[in-house]
Coordinates of C-alpha atoms and ligand atoms in Angstrom, one line a residue:
Chain A
M1 CA 32.7 19.8 12.0
A2 CA 33.5 17.8 8.9
N3 CA 30.8 16.9 6.4
K4 CA 29.3 13.5 6.7
I5 CA 28.9 10.4 4.7
L6 CA 26.4 7.9 6.0
V7 CA 26.6 4.2 5.0
F8 CA 23.6 2.0 5.3
I9 CA 24.5 -1.5 6.7
E10 CA 22.3 -4.2 5.4
Q11 CA 21.7 -7.4 7.5
R12 CA 19.8 -10.6 6.9
N13 CA 19.2 -12.8 9.9
G14 CA 21.4 -10.6 11.9
Q15 CA 24.4 -11.1 9.6
I16 CA 25.9 -8.1 7.8
K17 CA 26.0 -8.3 4.0
R18 CA 29.3 -8.1 2.3
A19 CA 27.9 -5.5 -0.2
S20 CA 27.5 -3.1 2.7
L21 CA 31.1 -3.5 3.9
E22 CA 32.1 -2.8 0.3
A23 CA 30.0 0.3 0.4
V24 CA 31.9 1.3 3.6
K25 CA 35.1 0.8 1.7
A26 CA 34.0 3.0 -1.2
A27 CA 32.7 5.6 1.3
N28 CA 36.0 5.6 3.2
N29 CA 37.9 6.1 0.0
L30 CA 35.8 9.0 -1.0
A31 CA 35.8 10.5 2.5
E32 CA 39.6 10.5 2.5
K33 CA 39.7 12.6 -0.7
L34 CA 37.1 15.0 0.5
S35 CA 38.1 15.1 4.2
Y36 CA 34.6 13.9 5.2
E37 CA 33.6 11.8 8.2
V38 CA 31.9 8.4 7.7
T39 CA 29.2 7.0 10.0
A40 CA 27.1 3.8 9.5
V41 CA 23.5 3.2 10.2
S42 CA 21.7 -0.2 10.4
V43 CA 18.2 -1.4 11.0
G44 CA 17.2 -4.7 12.4
N45 CA 17.0 -6.7 15.6
E46 CA 20.1 -8.5 16.9
V47 CA 23.0 -7.9 14.5
S48 CA 26.4 -9.4 14.9
D49 CA 29.7 -7.6 14.3
L50 CA 28.5 -4.1 14.0
D51 CA 31.5 -3.1 16.1
K52 CA 33.9 -4.5 13.5
I53 CA 32.8 -2.1 10.8
N54 CA 35.5 0.2 9.7
V55 CA 34.0 3.5 10.9
Q56 CA 34.1 5.5 14.1
K57 CA 30.4 5.0 14.9
V58 CA 27.5 2.8 14.0
V59 CA 23.9 3.7 14.9
H60 CA 21.6 0.7 15.1
Y61 CA 17.8 1.1 15.0
K62 CA 16.5 -1.9 16.9
N63 CA 13.2 -3.6 17.3
N64 CA 12.3 -7.3 16.8
E65 CA 9.7 -6.4 14.2
L66 CA 12.5 -4.9 12.1
E67 CA 14.5 -8.1 11.7
N68 CA 12.9 -8.5 8.3
Y69 CA 12.9 -5.8 5.7
S70 CA 10.2 -3.2 5.6
T71 CA 10.3 -0.6 2.9
S72 CA 8.3 1.9 5.0
A73 CA 10.0 1.4 8.3
Y74 CA 13.5 1.2 7.0
S75 CA 13.1 4.3 4.7
D76 CA 11.6 6.3 7.5
L77 CA 14.4 5.5 10.0
V78 CA 17.3 5.9 7.6
A79 CA 16.0 9.2 6.3
E80 CA 15.3 10.4 9.8
F81 CA 18.8 9.6 10.9
A82 CA 20.3 11.2 7.8
K83 CA 18.5 14.4 8.6
E84 CA 19.2 14.4 12.2
S85 CA 22.9 13.8 11.7
D86 CA 23.0 16.2 8.7
A87 CA 24.6 13.7 6.4
E88 CA 25.4 15.1 3.0
I89 CA 26.1 11.8 1.2
L90 CA 24.5 8.4 1.6
F91 CA 25.9 5.1 0.5
F92 CA 24.0 1.8 0.0
G93 CA 25.0 -1.5 -1.6
N94 CA 23.3 -2.1 -4.9
T95 CA 21.5 -5.2 -3.7
A96 CA 17.8 -6.2 -3.9
L97 CA 17.2 -4.3 -0.6
G98 CA 19.4 -1.4 -1.5
K99 CA 17.7 -0.9 -4.8
D100 CA 14.4 -0.8 -3.1
L101 CA 15.4 1.4 -0.1
A102 CA 17.8 4.0 -1.6
P103 CA 15.4 5.6 -4.0
R104 CA 12.7 6.1 -1.3
V105 CA 15.2 7.6 1.1
S106 CA 16.5 9.9 -1.7
V107 CA 13.0 11.4 -2.2
K108 CA 12.6 12.0 1.5
L109 CA 15.9 13.9 1.5
E110 CA 15.3 15.6 -1.9
A111 CA 18.7 14.1 -2.9
G112 CA 19.8 13.2 -6.4
I113 CA 20.5 9.5 -6.7
I114 CA 23.0 7.5 -8.8
M115 CA 22.6 3.7 -8.8
D116 CA 25.1 0.9 -9.4
V117 CA 28.3 3.0 -9.3
V118 CA 31.5 1.2 -10.2
E119 CA 34.0 4.1 -9.7
F120 CA 34.2 7.5 -8.0
N121 CA 36.4 10.4 -9.1
I122 CA 36.6 14.1 -8.1
N123 CA 36.7 16.7 -10.7
D124 CA 36.7 20.4 -9.9
G125 CA 35.3 19.6 -6.5
N126 CA 32.4 17.6 -8.0
I127 CA 32.0 13.9 -7.3
I128 CA 31.8 12.1 -10.6
A129 CA 30.3 8.7 -10.4
S130 CA 30.8 6.2 -13.2
R131 CA 28.1 3.6 -14.0
P132 CA 27.4 1.3 -16.9
V133 CA 24.3 1.9 -19.0
Y134 CA 22.7 0.1 -21.9
A135 CA 23.6 -3.2 -20.2
G136 CA 27.3 -2.4 -20.1
K137 CA 27.5 -1.4 -23.7
A138 CA 28.3 2.2 -22.6
L139 CA 29.6 3.9 -19.5
T140 CA 28.4 7.2 -18.1
N141 CA 30.0 9.7 -15.8
V142 CA 27.3 11.3 -13.8
K143 CA 27.2 14.2 -11.3
V144 CA 24.6 15.0 -8.7
N145 CA 23.3 18.6 -8.8
T146 CA 21.6 18.6 -5.4
K147 CA 23.4 19.3 -2.1
K148 CA 22.5 15.9 -0.7
K149 CA 23.5 12.9 -2.7
V150 CA 22.7 9.2 -2.6
F151 CA 24.8 6.5 -4.3
T152 CA 24.5 2.7 -4.5
V153 CA 27.6 0.8 -5.3
R154 CA 27.8 -2.3 -7.4
P155 CA 28.8 -5.4 -5.4
N156 CA 32.1 -7.1 -5.9
V157 CA 33.7 -3.9 -7.4
F158 CA 35.2 -2.3 -4.2
S159 CA 36.6 -5.5 -3.1
L160 CA 37.6 -6.0 0.5
S161 CA 41.0 -6.7 2.0
D162 CA 41.8 -7.9 5.4
E163 CA 42.6 -4.5 6.9
E164 CA 39.0 -3.5 6.3
S165 CA 37.8 -4.3 9.8
G166 CA 37.7 -1.6 12.5
S167 CA 36.5 -1.0 16.0
A168 CA 33.4 1.1 15.9
Q169 CA 31.4 2.5 18.7
V170 CA 27.8 1.1 18.5
E171 CA 24.9 3.1 19.6
I172 CA 21.6 1.2 19.9
K173 CA 18.4 3.2 19.4
E174 CA 15.3 1.2 20.4
V175 CA 12.4 1.9 18.0
S176 CA 9.0 1.9 19.7
S177 CA 6.5 1.6 16.9
P178 CA 7.9 1.2 13.5
N179 CA 5.9 2.0 10.4
L180 CA 5.1 -1.4 9.1
A181 CA 2.8 -0.3 6.2
C182 CA 4.9 -2.7 4.0
K183 CA 6.3 -5.7 5.7
V184 CA 8.2 -8.9 4.7
V185 CA 6.3 -11.7 6.4
E186 CA 8.2 -14.6 5.0
Y187 CA 11.5 -15.5 3.3
K188 CA 11.4 -18.4 0.8
K189 CA 14.9 -19.7 0.2
A190 CA 15.5 -20.8 -3.4
G191 CA 16.5 -24.5 -4.0
G192 CA 20.0 -23.5 -5.1
K193 CA 22.8 -22.9 -2.7
L194 CA 24.7 -19.7 -3.5
D195 CA 23.0 -17.0 -5.5
V196 CA 24.8 -15.7 -8.6
A197 CA 24.3 -12.1 -7.5
E198 CA 26.4 -12.7 -4.5
A199 CA 28.9 -15.3 -5.7
D200 CA 32.6 -14.6 -6.3
I201 CA 32.9 -17.5 -8.7
I202 CA 30.1 -18.4 -11.2
V203 CA 29.9 -21.4 -13.5
S204 CA 27.2 -20.9 -16.1
G205 CA 25.8 -23.3 -18.6
G206 CA 24.0 -22.8 -21.9
R207 CA 22.2 -24.6 -24.6
G208 CA 25.4 -26.4 -25.6
L209 CA 24.7 -28.7 -22.7
K210 CA 22.0 -30.3 -24.8
E211 CA 19.6 -31.3 -22.0
A212 CA 18.7 -30.4 -18.4
G213 CA 20.2 -33.5 -16.9
N214 CA 23.7 -32.5 -18.2
F215 CA 23.7 -29.5 -15.8
K216 CA 25.1 -32.0 -13.3
L217 CA 28.5 -31.2 -14.9
I218 CA 28.0 -27.5 -14.3
E219 CA 26.9 -28.2 -10.7
D220 CA 30.0 -30.4 -10.1
L221 CA 32.4 -27.8 -11.6
A222 CA 30.7 -25.1 -9.5
E223 CA 31.2 -27.2 -6.4
V224 CA 34.9 -27.9 -6.9
L225 CA 35.4 -24.2 -7.5
G226 CA 33.2 -23.2 -4.5
G227 CA 31.0 -21.1 -6.8
A228 CA 27.4 -20.6 -7.8
V229 CA 25.5 -22.1 -10.8
G230 CA 24.3 -19.6 -13.5
A231 CA 22.4 -20.1 -16.8
S232 CA 21.8 -18.5 -20.1
R233 CA 18.3 -17.4 -21.0
A234 CA 18.0 -20.2 -23.6
V235 CA 18.1 -22.8 -20.9
V236 CA 15.9 -20.9 -18.5
D237 CA 13.3 -20.5 -21.2
A238 CA 13.6 -24.2 -21.9
G239 CA 12.7 -24.9 -18.3
W240 CA 16.1 -26.6 -17.5
R241 CA 17.0 -24.0 -14.9
P242 CA 15.1 -21.6 -12.6
H243 CA 14.9 -17.9 -13.6
G244 CA 16.8 -16.9 -10.5
E245 CA 20.0 -18.4 -12.1
Q246 CA 19.7 -16.4 -15.3
V247 CA 22.5 -14.1 -16.1
G248 CA 22.1 -11.2 -18.5
Q249 CA 19.9 -8.4 -19.6
T250 CA 16.7 -9.9 -18.4
G251 CA 18.3 -11.9 -15.6
K252 CA 21.0 -10.8 -13.1
T253 CA 24.0 -8.6 -13.6
V254 CA 27.0 -10.1 -12.0
S255 CA 30.7 -9.2 -11.6
P256 CA 32.4 -12.1 -9.9
T257 CA 36.1 -12.6 -9.9
L258 CA 35.8 -15.7 -12.1
Y259 CA 33.0 -16.4 -14.6
V260 CA 33.1 -19.7 -16.5
A261 CA 30.7 -20.0 -19.5
V262 CA 30.1 -23.5 -20.8
G263 CA 28.2 -24.0 -24.0
I264 CA 27.1 -20.4 -24.1
S265 CA 27.4 -18.6 -27.4
G266 CA 27.9 -15.1 -25.9
A267 CA 24.8 -13.2 -27.2
I268 CA 24.9 -9.5 -26.5
Q269 CA 22.1 -9.9 -23.9
H270 CA 24.1 -12.5 -22.0
L271 CA 27.3 -10.5 -22.1
A272 CA 25.3 -7.6 -20.7
G273 CA 25.0 -9.4 -17.4
M274 CA 28.6 -10.7 -17.0
R275 CA 31.0 -8.7 -19.1
S276 CA 32.4 -6.9 -16.1
S277 CA 33.6 -10.1 -14.4
K278 CA 37.2 -9.9 -13.6
Y279 CA 38.3 -13.2 -15.3
I280 CA 36.2 -14.9 -17.9
V281 CA 36.7 -18.5 -19.1
A282 CA 34.8 -19.9 -22.1
I283 CA 34.4 -23.5 -23.1
N284 CA 32.6 -23.8 -26.4
K285 CA 33.1 -26.1 -29.3
D286 CA 32.7 -23.3 -31.8
A287 CA 36.0 -21.3 -32.0
D288 CA 34.1 -18.4 -33.6
A289 CA 31.5 -18.1 -30.8
P290 CA 31.3 -14.4 -29.7
I291 CA 32.0 -15.4 -26.0
F292 CA 35.7 -15.9 -27.0
Q293 CA 35.8 -12.2 -27.8
I294 CA 35.6 -11.2 -24.2
A295 CA 37.0 -14.4 -22.6
D296 CA 40.5 -14.2 -20.9
Y297 CA 41.0 -17.9 -21.4
G298 CA 39.2 -20.2 -23.7
I299 CA 39.1 -23.8 -24.7
A300 CA 37.4 -24.4 -28.1
G301 CA 36.3 -27.9 -27.5
D302 CA 33.5 -30.2 -26.4
A303 CA 32.1 -29.5 -23.0
F304 CA 31.5 -33.2 -22.3
E305 CA 35.2 -33.9 -22.7
I306 CA 36.6 -30.7 -21.2
V307 CA 34.5 -30.2 -18.1
P308 CA 35.1 -33.6 -16.6
A309 CA 38.8 -33.3 -17.2
L310 CA 38.8 -29.8 -15.7
I311 CA 37.0 -31.1 -12.6
E312 CA 39.6 -33.9 -12.2
E313 CA 42.5 -31.4 -12.6
L314 CA 41.0 -29.0 -10.1
K315 CA 40.5 -31.8 -7.6
K316 CA 44.1 -32.7 -8.0
V317 CA 45.5 -29.2 -7.4
K318 CA 43.1 -28.5 -4.6
A319 CA 43.9 -31.8 -2.8
Chain B
M1 CA -10.7 0.8 -9.6
K2 CA -8.4 2.8 -11.8
I3 CA -5.1 1.0 -12.6
A4 CA -2.2 2.9 -14.1
V5 CA 0.8 1.4 -15.9
C6 CA 3.9 3.5 -16.6
V7 CA 5.8 2.5 -19.7
S8 CA 9.1 3.5 -21.2
H9 CA 10.2 3.4 -24.8
V10 CA 13.8 2.1 -25.1
P11 CA 16.3 0.8 -27.6
D12 CA 16.0 -2.8 -28.5
T13 CA 18.4 -4.8 -26.3
A14 CA 20.2 -6.2 -29.4
T15 CA 21.0 -2.7 -30.7
K16 CA 24.5 -1.7 -31.2
I17 CA 25.2 1.5 -29.2
N18 CA 27.1 4.4 -30.7
I19 CA 27.8 7.6 -28.7
G20 CA 26.1 10.7 -30.1
S21 CA 28.0 13.9 -31.1
D22 CA 27.2 15.6 -27.7
G23 CA 29.2 12.9 -26.0
K24 CA 26.5 12.5 -23.4
T25 CA 23.7 10.4 -25.1
I26 CA 23.5 7.7 -27.7
D27 CA 23.3 8.3 -31.4
P28 CA 19.7 7.5 -32.3
N29 CA 20.5 6.7 -35.9
G30 CA 19.6 3.2 -36.9
V31 CA 18.4 2.4 -33.4
T32 CA 15.1 0.4 -33.1
Y33 CA 12.9 1.3 -30.2
I34 CA 10.7 -1.1 -28.4
V35 CA 8.4 -1.3 -25.3
N36 CA 10.7 -1.7 -22.3
P37 CA 10.6 -5.6 -21.9
Y38 CA 9.7 -5.4 -18.1
D39 CA 6.8 -3.0 -18.9
E40 CA 5.1 -5.7 -20.9
F41 CA 4.8 -7.7 -17.6
A42 CA 3.4 -4.6 -16.0
I43 CA 0.8 -4.1 -18.7
E44 CA -0.2 -7.8 -18.6
E45 CA -0.6 -7.7 -14.8
A46 CA -2.8 -4.6 -15.1
L47 CA -5.0 -6.2 -17.7
K48 CA -5.3 -9.4 -15.7
T49 CA -6.2 -7.5 -12.6
K50 CA -8.9 -5.6 -14.5
E51 CA -10.3 -8.8 -15.9
K52 CA -10.5 -10.2 -12.4
L53 CA -11.6 -7.2 -10.4
G54 CA -13.0 -4.8 -12.9
G55 CA -11.8 -1.3 -13.5
E56 CA -10.0 0.7 -16.1
V57 CA -6.4 0.6 -17.3
V58 CA -4.5 3.8 -18.3
V59 CA -1.0 3.7 -19.7
I60 CA 1.3 6.7 -19.1
S61 CA 4.7 7.6 -20.7
V62 CA 7.0 10.5 -20.3
G63 CA 8.9 11.5 -23.4
N64 CA 8.3 12.7 -27.0
D65 CA 6.1 11.7 -30.0
A66 CA 8.2 8.6 -30.5
N67 CA 6.8 7.1 -27.2
K68 CA 3.4 7.0 -28.9
E69 CA 4.4 3.8 -30.5
T70 CA 4.8 2.1 -27.2
L71 CA 1.6 3.6 -25.9
R72 CA -0.2 2.3 -29.0
K73 CA 1.2 -1.2 -28.4
A74 CA -0.2 -1.1 -24.8
L75 CA -3.6 0.0 -26.1
A76 CA -3.5 -2.8 -28.6
M77 CA -2.9 -5.3 -25.8
G78 CA -6.1 -4.0 -24.2
A79 CA -5.4 -0.8 -22.2
D80 CA -8.4 1.5 -22.1
S81 CA -6.6 4.9 -22.4
A82 CA -3.2 6.4 -22.8
V83 CA -1.5 9.6 -21.8
L84 CA 1.7 11.1 -23.2
L85 CA 3.5 13.5 -20.9
K86 CA 5.6 15.5 -23.3
D87 CA 9.1 16.8 -22.8
E88 CA 11.6 17.1 -25.6
N89 CA 14.5 17.3 -23.2
Q90 CA 16.2 14.4 -21.4
R91 CA 14.9 14.1 -17.9
D92 CA 16.5 12.2 -15.0
S93 CA 14.5 9.6 -13.1
F94 CA 13.4 12.0 -10.5
G95 CA 11.9 14.3 -13.2
I96 CA 10.1 11.4 -14.8
A97 CA 8.8 10.3 -11.5
K98 CA 7.5 13.7 -10.7
A99 CA 5.6 14.0 -14.0
L100 CA 4.2 10.5 -13.5
A101 CA 3.2 11.1 -9.9
E102 CA 1.3 14.2 -10.9
E103 CA -0.7 12.3 -13.6
I104 CA -1.4 9.3 -11.3
K105 CA -2.9 11.7 -8.8
L106 CA -5.1 13.3 -11.5
Q107 CA -6.2 9.9 -12.7
N108 CA -6.9 8.8 -9.1
A109 CA -5.2 5.5 -9.7
E110 CA -4.6 3.5 -6.5
L111 CA -2.9 0.5 -8.1
V112 CA 0.1 1.4 -10.2
F113 CA 2.4 -0.9 -12.2
F114 CA 5.9 -0.2 -13.4
G115 CA 8.6 -2.4 -14.9
K116 CA 11.4 -3.2 -12.5
Q117 CA 13.9 -1.6 -14.7
S118 CA 14.3 0.3 -18.0
V119 CA 16.8 -1.4 -20.2
D120 CA 18.4 1.9 -21.3
Y121 CA 19.9 3.5 -18.2
D122 CA 19.2 0.4 -16.0
N123 CA 18.3 2.5 -13.0
S124 CA 15.5 0.5 -11.5
I125 CA 14.3 3.3 -9.3
T126 CA 11.4 5.2 -11.1
G127 CA 8.7 3.1 -9.5
Q128 CA 10.0 3.6 -6.0
L129 CA 10.6 7.3 -6.5
T130 CA 7.1 7.7 -7.8
A131 CA 5.6 5.8 -4.9
E132 CA 7.5 8.0 -2.4
L133 CA 6.3 11.2 -4.1
L134 CA 2.7 9.9 -3.9
N135 CA 3.2 8.5 -0.4
Y136 CA 2.0 5.1 -1.7
N137 CA 3.2 1.7 -0.5
S138 CA 5.5 -0.1 -2.9
V139 CA 6.8 -3.6 -3.6
S140 CA 9.6 -3.9 -6.2
V141 CA 10.8 -6.8 -8.4
V142 CA 7.5 -8.7 -8.0
V143 CA 7.1 -12.2 -9.4
N144 CA 3.7 -13.0 -7.8
L145 CA 0.9 -10.8 -6.9
N146 CA -2.4 -11.3 -5.0
I147 CA -5.0 -8.6 -4.4
D148 CA -7.7 -9.3 -1.9
G149 CA -9.9 -6.2 -1.3
N150 CA -7.5 -3.7 0.2
K151 CA -4.8 -6.2 1.0
I152 CA -1.8 -6.8 -1.2
T153 CA 0.4 -9.9 -0.9
A154 CA 3.4 -9.8 -3.3
E155 CA 6.5 -12.0 -3.7
R156 CA 9.6 -10.2 -4.7
E157 CA 12.8 -11.7 -6.0
I158 CA 15.9 -11.2 -3.9
E159 CA 19.4 -12.8 -3.6
G160 CA 19.0 -16.4 -2.9
G161 CA 15.2 -16.5 -2.8
K162 CA 11.9 -14.6 -2.5
E163 CA 10.4 -12.3 0.1
V164 CA 6.7 -12.4 0.7
V165 CA 5.5 -8.8 1.4
E166 CA 2.2 -7.7 2.9
T167 CA 0.9 -4.2 2.3
S168 CA -2.2 -2.4 1.3
L169 CA -3.6 -0.1 -1.4
P170 CA -2.7 2.4 -2.7
V171 CA 0.4 0.7 -4.0
V172 CA 3.1 0.7 -6.7
I173 CA 4.2 -2.7 -8.0
T174 CA 7.3 -3.0 -10.1
A175 CA 7.2 -6.1 -12.4
Q176 CA 9.9 -8.7 -12.8
K177 CA 10.0 -11.4 -15.5
G178 CA 8.1 -14.4 -14.2
L179 CA 5.1 -12.4 -13.0
N180 CA 3.1 -13.5 -16.0
E181 CA 3.3 -14.3 -19.7
P182 CA 2.5 -11.0 -21.6
R183 CA -0.2 -11.5 -24.2
Y184 CA 0.2 -10.7 -27.9
A185 CA -2.0 -8.0 -29.3
S186 CA -4.8 -9.5 -31.3
L187 CA -5.7 -8.1 -34.7
K188 CA -9.0 -6.8 -33.2
G189 CA -6.9 -5.1 -30.4
I190 CA -4.6 -3.5 -33.0
M191 CA -7.6 -2.2 -35.0
A192 CA -9.3 -0.9 -31.8
A193 CA -6.1 0.8 -30.7
K194 CA -6.0 2.7 -33.9
K195 CA -9.3 4.4 -33.1
K196 CA -8.3 5.4 -29.5
T197 CA -6.7 8.8 -29.0
I198 CA -3.6 9.3 -27.0
E199 CA -4.0 12.2 -24.7
E200 CA -1.1 14.6 -24.8
K201 CA 0.0 17.2 -22.3
E202 CA 3.1 18.9 -21.1
A203 CA 5.0 17.1 -18.4
V204 CA 5.2 19.2 -15.2
A205 CA 8.5 21.0 -14.9
A206 CA 11.3 19.4 -12.9
N207 CA 14.9 20.2 -12.0
L208 CA 17.7 17.9 -13.1
F209 CA 18.9 16.3 -9.9
V210 CA 21.5 14.3 -11.7
E211 CA 23.3 15.0 -14.9
V212 CA 25.3 12.9 -17.3
V213 CA 28.6 14.7 -18.0
E214 CA 30.1 12.1 -20.4
M215 CA 29.1 8.9 -22.1
K216 CA 31.7 6.6 -23.5
K217 CA 32.3 3.1 -24.7
P218 CA 33.9 0.8 -22.1
A219 CA 37.5 0.0 -22.8
P220 CA 37.4 -3.0 -25.1
K221 CA 38.4 -6.2 -23.4
Q222 CA 41.3 -7.9 -25.1
A223 CA 40.1 -11.1 -26.4
G224 CA 42.1 -13.7 -24.6
K225 CA 43.9 -16.8 -25.6
I226 CA 42.3 -20.0 -26.9
L227 CA 44.4 -22.5 -25.1
G228 CA 43.4 -25.5 -27.2
S229 CA 40.6 -27.6 -28.4
D230 CA 40.6 -30.7 -26.2
S231 CA 41.3 -31.8 -22.6
S232 CA 45.0 -31.4 -23.1
A233 CA 44.4 -27.7 -22.6
V234 CA 42.9 -28.2 -19.2
S235 CA 46.1 -28.3 -17.2
E236 CA 47.3 -25.0 -18.7
L237 CA 43.9 -23.4 -17.9
V238 CA 44.2 -24.5 -14.3
K239 CA 47.8 -23.2 -14.1
L240 CA 46.7 -19.8 -15.5
L241 CA 43.8 -19.6 -13.1
R242 CA 46.2 -20.2 -10.2
E243 CA 49.2 -18.3 -11.2
E244 CA 48.0 -15.4 -13.5
A245 CA 44.4 -14.8 -12.3
K246 CA 45.1 -16.1 -8.8
V247 CA 41.4 -17.1 -8.4
I248 CA 42.0 -20.7 -7.2
Ligands
FAD401 C1 15.0 -8.9 -25.0 C2 16.0 -10.0 -24.8 C3 16.5 -10.3 -23.6 C4 17.4 -11.3 -23.4 N1 18.0 -11.5 -22.2 C5 18.9 -12.5 -22.0 C6 19.5 -12.7 -20.8 O1 19.2 -12.1 -19.8 N2 20.4 -13.7 -20.7 C7 20.8 -14.5 -21.7 O2 21.6 -15.4 -21.5 N3 20.2 -14.4 -22.9 C8 19.2 -13.4 -23.1 N4 18.6 -13.3 -24.3 C9 18.8 -14.3 -25.3 C10 20.1 -14.3 -26.1 O3 19.9 -13.4 -27.2 C11 20.5 -15.7 -26.6 O4 19.4 -16.2 -27.3 C12 20.9 -16.6 -25.5 O5 21.8 -16.0 -24.6 C13 21.5 -17.9 -26.0 O6 21.7 -18.8 -25.0 P1 22.9 -19.9 -25.2 O7 24.2 -19.2 -25.4 O8 22.8 -20.9 -24.1 O9 22.4 -20.7 -26.5 P2 23.0 -20.7 -28.0 O10 23.1 -19.3 -28.5 O11 22.2 -21.7 -28.7 O12 24.5 -21.2 -27.8 C14 24.9 -22.5 -27.5 C15 26.4 -22.6 -27.7 O13 26.8 -23.9 -27.2 C16 27.9 -24.3 -28.1 N5 27.9 -25.8 -28.0 C17 27.1 -26.7 -28.5 N6 27.4 -27.9 -28.2 C18 28.5 -27.8 -27.4 C19 29.3 -28.8 -26.8 N7 29.1 -30.1 -26.8 N8 30.4 -28.3 -26.0 C20 30.6 -27.0 -26.0 N9 29.9 -26.0 -26.6 C21 28.8 -26.5 -27.3 C22 27.5 -23.8 -29.4 O14 28.7 -23.6 -30.2 C23 26.9 -22.4 -29.1 O15 27.8 -21.4 -29.1 C24 17.7 -12.2 -24.5 C25 17.2 -11.9 -25.8 C26 16.3 -10.9 -25.9 C27 15.7 -10.7 -27.3
AMP402 N1 9.9 8.0 -19.5 C1 9.1 7.1 -18.8 N2 7.8 7.2 -18.9 C2 7.0 6.3 -18.1 N3 7.5 5.4 -17.4 C3 8.8 5.2 -17.2 C4 9.7 6.1 -17.9 N4 11.0 5.7 -17.6 C5 10.9 4.7 -16.8 N5 9.6 4.4 -16.5 C6 9.0 3.3 -15.7 O1 9.9 3.0 -14.6 C7 10.4 1.7 -14.7 C8 11.8 1.6 -14.2 O2 12.7 2.4 -15.0 P1 14.1 2.9 -14.5 O3 14.0 3.4 -13.1 O4 14.5 3.9 -15.5 O5 15.0 1.6 -14.6 C9 10.2 1.3 -16.2 O6 10.1 -0.1 -16.3 C10 8.9 2.0 -16.5 O7 7.8 1.3 -15.9

């Protein structure tokens, strides 16, 4: 029998998270090179589309008390299934849930763990995982010395194509008394719409916007682009925007397809959170601002002139 | 109640990183080290909890003599005692967690604070690893904490909002920005910290579960084009986004 890779499928309100499907993709790529077999495991109550995951088989641990996340119950069940199925490698998405769950599972399996992987290679039969460190200022290639291995993959890196869906056989395992020593009892949705950590397009504003009210421009631009609103620390500290929107070293790390920075100077701690974005656009009236060093396209002008014009132009081409 | 805080000593986030001659770690020359920013929230929460519920705060760090600076800073903020678990060699997170778990057991601490992430390797796992080794409950990335007897209610930050988690002691909490406003050390605190001794012992042995084989600088991103300085550049920008980047 082939060795196994197990992918954890994360759900919220019964909907599968995109980051998990990206983890499936990364796992399938690796499995092909190693001739391994890929299985998926999920935990929750009712979950849609488990059968559309691109693996042969999905095992779903089910109980209505498991609809919300529980560190204790989820880690027990995933580790138990990993042992039972003798999985050698585990994959998780590097999401808030994945970051909480994967390390606990790794200890139960005595497995080495590598977080936030952006690339996998095989060298002399060893899996070499690449991950950014020092807030993206350096990259490391890391190998796991233990037989069992746990990886979390950075969202938006192993991007999905249409062929990604499959027809999986779903096996439901009813859980009788989950270990709810830690339990999520409530979810409080933030005011904003789309979270920067999950968005494919982000429009961020900085101190160059002068005052909180002017963020309307950023919101409008984000809306025409169908993206999320982000912020620099300067404007979060000033109380213009909530901390949940902060991008950077002490905020969120994002890698969207498009990142638009408006009135942001490009301090090293801000770049730390967004430098791996695929395309970066900078709008800043100072042509020497460091943000232009990493931007693909820049306009060195006044945001209050450029952004409204950009919104108009986008509306035109999208019409 | 004994409260433990685990702290790491890391390069200042503004530091320029150069790769060391071994090609696996950074060159420490000219690097300024600081208390890991998230650990300041952890220390503050421990001190606040002690002020409210009583008890004693011990700070623990795994590393070498350099880490004493960070421990000293925690003492100056108001921690009661400090332990340095010594190891001159680089450890992985599992090795650090193993040493910390051993010490937390010895200290008999039932409430343990970590930062959510060290700003060097950005792993964000040491708290959860330690909790699992100790068989403690844990809540990570916490922005609001309430302790009522044995009962813990914590809010953790997740994509798009917050989760309210209920659990009980013993527990590991990893602190996120927003949990509190870390205090500055007072002059009195700094003087008092000078008189306190930092207990030193060897960290328990641990195998390297993961190993860095190479560290390198990311390929420099080509600075792109500045398309113009007024709204006349907008149509070209939109064209490039459509045709070259294909994002709209
Ligand atoms: C430990 C630590 C952690 C940090 N973590 C983070 C973090 O997570 N995220 C983060 O963002 N920062 C972080 N910082 C702060 C960072 O160093 C910068 O201070 C911050 O990013 C600056 O924000 P800003 O670019 O909005 O403001 P500024 O640096 O003040 O830049 C404003 C820019 O707006 C431009 N501008 C002004 N008017 C206009 C106009 N009309 N039109 C167009 N442009 C205009 C100016 O040319 C300038 O470049 C951290 C700092 C430290 C020490
Ligand atoms: N060497 C260390 N000694 C003590 N605590 C540490 C050490 N390294 C990490 N930690 C703690 O673990 C947290 C998360 O670190 P990390 O998992 O490395 O991102 C930090 O915020 C610290 O609280």
